[in-house]
Amino acid sequence: MTDNAPIKESFGGDVVKSERRTLVEAMRVCLVEKYACFNGRASRSEYWYFSLGAFLLIIAVTIVGAILAAVAGKAGGILMGILMAVTFFGLIVPSLAVQARRLHDINMTGWLVLAGIALNVLAGLGTIFYIVIGVLPPVDVGNQYND
């Protein structure tokens, strides 16, 4: 039986639980296997570990870029800018995808990701939205987004 196979409960409903992930697994799944996949579900661990991994990746690229800028001067600064841009733009799609899959895990439409973006742009409240979707428990019974 696969990890996402329905389990028959005593009440007769199907329960499909989202998988728990480690930091490495979450990064692999979000950056390789489901880079632009907006279907299915993402567990809380996948969502939070990907967020942590993306943050750590940005910190690492910033440190490497700062070292390059210090050592190579203007050319290093340009290279730092390129590295930062590639990292930032490379993380946009998987970040939106994991947010949409996390919304599916709590049985909500992935289009609400746009609400988070709007809250962030208009009032700077997007962080609250992302925390809320990250801590809400999954809906395992009757979830319309089961794989």
PDB file of C-alpha atoms in Angstrom:
ATOM      1  CA  MET A   1       0.000   0.000   0.000  1.00  0.00           C
ATOM      2  CA  THR A   2       1.334   3.453  -0.851  1.00  0.00           C
ATOM      3  CA  ASP A   3       1.649   6.148   1.794  1.00  0.00           C
ATOM      4  CA  ASN A   4      -1.276   8.100   0.350  1.00  0.00           C
ATOM      5  CA  ALA A   5      -3.587   5.144  -0.229  1.00  0.00           C
ATOM      6  CA  PRO A   6      -7.030   5.596   1.330  1.00  0.00           C
ATOM      7  CA  ILE A   7      -7.545   3.862   4.671  1.00  0.00           C
ATOM      8  CA  LYS A   8     -11.056   2.663   5.422  1.00  0.00           C
ATOM      9  CA  GLU A   9     -12.178   3.897   8.815  1.00  0.00           C
ATOM     10  CA  SER A  10     -14.911   2.381  10.974  1.00  0.00           C
ATOM     11  CA  PHE A  11     -17.329   5.125   9.899  1.00  0.00           C
ATOM     12  CA  GLY A  12     -16.848   4.130   6.241  1.00  0.00           C
ATOM     13  CA  GLY A  13     -15.005   7.237   5.042  1.00  0.00           C
ATOM     14  CA  ASP A  14     -11.672   7.390   3.287  1.00  0.00           C
ATOM     15  CA  VAL A  15      -8.795   8.922   5.213  1.00  0.00           C
ATOM     16  CA  VAL A  16      -5.778  10.043   3.209  1.00  0.00           C
ATOM     17  CA  LYS A  17      -3.051  11.505   5.351  1.00  0.00           C
ATOM     18  CA  SER A  18      -0.370  13.785   3.965  1.00  0.00           C
ATOM     19  CA  GLU A  19       3.185  12.550   4.451  1.00  0.00           C
ATOM     20  CA  ARG A  20       5.516  13.831   7.148  1.00  0.00           C
ATOM     21  CA  ARG A  21       8.819  15.044   5.726  1.00  0.00           C
ATOM     22  CA  THR A  22      12.293  15.886   6.939  1.00  0.00           C
ATOM     23  CA  LEU A  23      14.125  19.051   5.870  1.00  0.00           C
ATOM     24  CA  VAL A  24      16.042  17.239   3.133  1.00  0.00           C
ATOM     25  CA  GLU A  25      12.944  15.410   1.897  1.00  0.00           C
ATOM     26  CA  ALA A  26      10.886  18.607   1.819  1.00  0.00           C
ATOM     27  CA  MET A  27      13.561  20.430  -0.189  1.00  0.00           C
ATOM     28  CA  ARG A  28      13.903  17.496  -2.610  1.00  0.00           C
ATOM     29  CA  VAL A  29      10.146  17.183  -3.083  1.00  0.00           C
ATOM     30  CA  CYS A  30       9.529  20.916  -3.504  1.00  0.00           C
ATOM     31  CA  LEU A  31      12.562  21.720  -5.666  1.00  0.00           C
ATOM     32  CA  VAL A  32      12.806  18.556  -7.765  1.00  0.00           C
ATOM     33  CA  GLU A  33       9.746  16.325  -7.722  1.00  0.00           C
ATOM     34  CA  LYS A  34       6.990  18.935  -7.384  1.00  0.00           C
ATOM     35  CA  TYR A  35       8.725  22.145  -8.484  1.00  0.00           C
ATOM     36  CA  ALA A  36       5.651  23.562 -10.240  1.00  0.00           C
ATOM     37  CA  CYS A  37       3.029  21.080  -9.023  1.00  0.00           C
ATOM     38  CA  PHE A  38      -0.041  22.846  -7.665  1.00  0.00           C
ATOM     39  CA  ASN A  39      -2.032  19.602  -7.301  1.00  0.00           C
ATOM     40  CA  GLY A  40      -2.171  17.287  -4.312  1.00  0.00           C
ATOM     41  CA  ARG A  41      -1.382  18.048  -0.702  1.00  0.00           C
ATOM     42  CA  ALA A  42       1.578  19.212   1.382  1.00  0.00           C
ATOM     43  CA  SER A  43       1.840  18.307   5.054  1.00  0.00           C
ATOM     44  CA  ARG A  44       2.683  20.856   7.712  1.00  0.00           C
ATOM     45  CA  SER A  45       6.183  19.400   7.962  1.00  0.00           C
ATOM     46  CA  GLU A  46       6.724  19.712   4.201  1.00  0.00           C
ATOM     47  CA  TYR A  47       5.482  23.328   4.253  1.00  0.00           C
ATOM     48  CA  TRP A  48       7.547  24.427   7.261  1.00  0.00           C
ATOM     49  CA  TYR A  49      10.702  22.513   6.330  1.00  0.00           C
ATOM     50  CA  PHE A  50      10.606  23.914   2.809  1.00  0.00           C
ATOM     51  CA  SER A  51      10.171  27.422   4.242  1.00  0.00           C
ATOM     52  CA  LEU A  52      13.128  26.853   6.572  1.00  0.00           C
ATOM     53  CA  GLY A  53      15.240  25.341   3.784  1.00  0.00           C
ATOM     54  CA  ALA A  54      14.476  28.224   1.416  1.00  0.00           C
ATOM     55  CA  PHE A  55      15.399  30.719   4.152  1.00  0.00           C
ATOM     56  CA  LEU A  56      18.678  28.894   4.853  1.00  0.00           C
ATOM     57  CA  LEU A  57      19.445  28.721   1.125  1.00  0.00           C
ATOM     58  CA  ILE A  58      18.941  32.483   0.791  1.00  0.00           C
ATOM     59  CA  ILE A  59      21.208  33.084   3.813  1.00  0.00           C
ATOM     60  CA  ALA A  60      23.904  30.805   2.339  1.00  0.00           C
ATOM     61  CA  VAL A  61      23.742  32.490  -1.079  1.00  0.00           C
ATOM     62  CA  THR A  62      23.926  35.895   0.610  1.00  0.00           C
ATOM     63  CA  ILE A  63      27.022  34.890   2.584  1.00  0.00           C
ATOM     64  CA  VAL A  64      28.736  33.405  -0.481  1.00  0.00           C
ATOM     65  CA  GLY A  65      27.800  36.486  -2.501  1.00  0.00           C
ATOM     66  CA  ALA A  66      29.141  38.834   0.181  1.00  0.00           C
ATOM     67  CA  ILE A  67      32.420  36.917   0.260  1.00  0.00           C
ATOM     68  CA  LEU A  68      32.635  37.111  -3.552  1.00  0.00           C
ATOM     69  CA  ALA A  69      31.905  40.836  -3.452  1.00  0.00           C
ATOM     70  CA  ALA A  70      34.589  41.388  -0.807  1.00  0.00           C
ATOM     71  CA  VAL A  71      37.205  39.323  -2.624  1.00  0.00           C
ATOM     72  CA  ALA A  72      36.488  40.219  -6.254  1.00  0.00           C
ATOM     73  CA  GLY A  73      35.279  43.790  -5.870  1.00  0.00           C
ATOM     74  CA  LYS A  74      32.851  45.107  -8.454  1.00  0.00           C
ATOM     75  CA  ALA A  75      32.795  41.855 -10.472  1.00  0.00           C
ATOM     76  CA  GLY A  76      32.036  39.938  -7.280  1.00  0.00           C
ATOM     77  CA  GLY A  77      29.219  42.358  -6.499  1.00  0.00           C
ATOM     78  CA  ILE A  78      27.712  41.761  -9.920  1.00  0.00           C
ATOM     79  CA  LEU A  79      28.062  38.007  -9.445  1.00  0.00           C
ATOM     80  CA  MET A  80      26.420  38.330  -6.025  1.00  0.00           C
ATOM     81  CA  GLY A  81      23.473  40.137  -7.610  1.00  0.00           C
ATOM     82  CA  ILE A  82      23.126  37.429 -10.239  1.00  0.00           C
ATOM     83  CA  LEU A  83      23.284  34.640  -7.616  1.00  0.00           C
ATOM     84  CA  MET A  84      20.682  36.384  -5.471  1.00  0.00           C
ATOM     85  CA  ALA A  85      18.348  36.947  -8.436  1.00  0.00           C
ATOM     86  CA  VAL A  86      18.629  33.332  -9.627  1.00  0.00           C
ATOM     87  CA  THR A  87      17.961  32.053  -6.097  1.00  0.00           C
ATOM     88  CA  PHE A  88      15.033  34.393  -5.516  1.00  0.00           C
ATOM     89  CA  PHE A  89      13.344  33.772  -8.860  1.00  0.00           C
ATOM     90  CA  GLY A  90      14.091  30.046  -8.636  1.00  0.00           C
ATOM     91  CA  LEU A  91      12.243  29.824  -5.319  1.00  0.00           C
ATOM     92  CA  ILE A  92       9.102  31.734  -6.355  1.00  0.00           C
ATOM     93  CA  VAL A  93       7.331  28.895  -8.199  1.00  0.00           C
ATOM     94  CA  PRO A  94       8.009  26.108  -5.656  1.00  0.00           C
ATOM     95  CA  SER A  95       7.033  28.476  -2.816  1.00  0.00           C
ATOM     96  CA  LEU A  96       3.683  29.221  -4.437  1.00  0.00           C
ATOM     97  CA  ALA A  97       3.205  25.532  -5.253  1.00  0.00           C
ATOM     98  CA  VAL A  98       3.843  24.316  -1.698  1.00  0.00           C
ATOM     99  CA  GLN A  99       1.512  27.018  -0.360  1.00  0.00           C
ATOM    100  CA  ALA A 100      -1.236  25.874  -2.737  1.00  0.00           C
ATOM    101  CA  ARG A 101      -0.690  22.215  -1.780  1.00  0.00           C
ATOM    102  CA  ARG A 102      -0.748  23.185   1.921  1.00  0.00           C
ATOM    103  CA  LEU A 103      -4.078  24.940   1.369  1.00  0.00           C
ATOM    104  CA  HIS A 104      -5.318  21.738  -0.267  1.00  0.00           C
ATOM    105  CA  ASP A 105      -4.221  19.810   2.844  1.00  0.00           C
ATOM    106  CA  ILE A 106      -6.573  21.951   4.932  1.00  0.00           C
ATOM    107  CA  ASN A 107      -9.291  21.455   2.272  1.00  0.00           C
ATOM    108  CA  MET A 108      -9.136  24.975   0.844  1.00  0.00           C
ATOM    109  CA  THR A 109      -8.599  26.126  -2.719  1.00  0.00           C
ATOM    110  CA  GLY A 110      -5.031  26.858  -3.775  1.00  0.00           C
ATOM    111  CA  TRP A 111      -6.220  30.127  -5.309  1.00  0.00           C
ATOM    112  CA  LEU A 112      -6.151  31.574  -1.781  1.00  0.00           C
ATOM    113  CA  VAL A 113      -2.389  31.932  -2.298  1.00  0.00           C
ATOM    114  CA  LEU A 114      -3.357  35.064  -4.212  1.00  0.00           C
ATOM    115  CA  ALA A 115      -5.101  36.338  -1.054  1.00  0.00           C
ATOM    116  CA  GLY A 116      -1.823  35.935   0.838  1.00  0.00           C
ATOM    117  CA  ILE A 117       0.029  37.882  -1.841  1.00  0.00           C
ATOM    118  CA  ALA A 118      -2.624  40.620  -1.807  1.00  0.00           C
ATOM    119  CA  LEU A 119      -2.516  40.830   1.999  1.00  0.00           C
ATOM    120  CA  ASN A 120       1.244  41.148   1.836  1.00  0.00           C
ATOM    121  CA  VAL A 121       1.254  43.831  -0.844  1.00  0.00           C
ATOM    122  CA  LEU A 122      -1.666  45.888   0.453  1.00  0.00           C
ATOM    123  CA  ALA A 123      -1.244  45.712   4.208  1.00  0.00           C
ATOM    124  CA  GLY A 124       1.907  43.760   4.983  1.00  0.00           C
ATOM    125  CA  LEU A 125      -0.209  41.034   6.615  1.00  0.00           C
ATOM    126  CA  GLY A 126       0.818  38.163   4.355  1.00  0.00           C
ATOM    127  CA  THR A 127       3.080  36.693   7.032  1.00  0.00           C
ATOM    128  CA  ILE A 128       0.078  36.158   9.309  1.00  0.00           C
ATOM    129  CA  PHE A 129      -1.719  34.364   6.468  1.00  0.00           C
ATOM    130  CA  TYR A 130       1.279  32.084   5.840  1.00  0.00           C
ATOM    131  CA  ILE A 131       1.590  31.245   9.541  1.00  0.00           C
ATOM    132  CA  VAL A 132      -2.119  30.452   9.807  1.00  0.00           C
ATOM    133  CA  ILE A 133      -2.095  28.063   6.818  1.00  0.00           C
ATOM    134  CA  GLY A 134       1.054  26.498   8.223  1.00  0.00           C
ATOM    135  CA  VAL A 135      -0.392  25.667  11.632  1.00  0.00           C
ATOM    136  CA  LEU A 136      -3.929  24.611  10.751  1.00  0.00           C
ATOM    137  CA  PRO A 137      -4.420  20.839  11.093  1.00  0.00           C
ATOM    138  CA  PRO A 138      -4.960  18.777   7.949  1.00  0.00           C
ATOM    139  CA  VAL A 139      -8.412  17.673   6.867  1.00  0.00           C
ATOM    140  CA  ASP A 140      -8.034  13.954   6.256  1.00  0.00           C
ATOM    141  CA  VAL A 141     -11.669  12.862   5.948  1.00  0.00           C
ATOM    142  CA  GLY A 142     -13.614  14.102   2.957  1.00  0.00           C
ATOM    143  CA  ASN A 143     -10.773  16.204   1.596  1.00  0.00           C
ATOM    144  CA  GLN A 144     -11.594  17.094  -2.010  1.00  0.00           C
ATOM    145  CA  TYR A 145      -7.879  17.410  -2.870  1.00  0.00           C
ATOM    146  CA  ASN A 146      -6.795  13.842  -2.054  1.00  0.00           C
ATOM    147  CA  ASP A 147      -4.361  12.441  -4.595  1.00  0.00           C
TER     148      ASP A 147
END
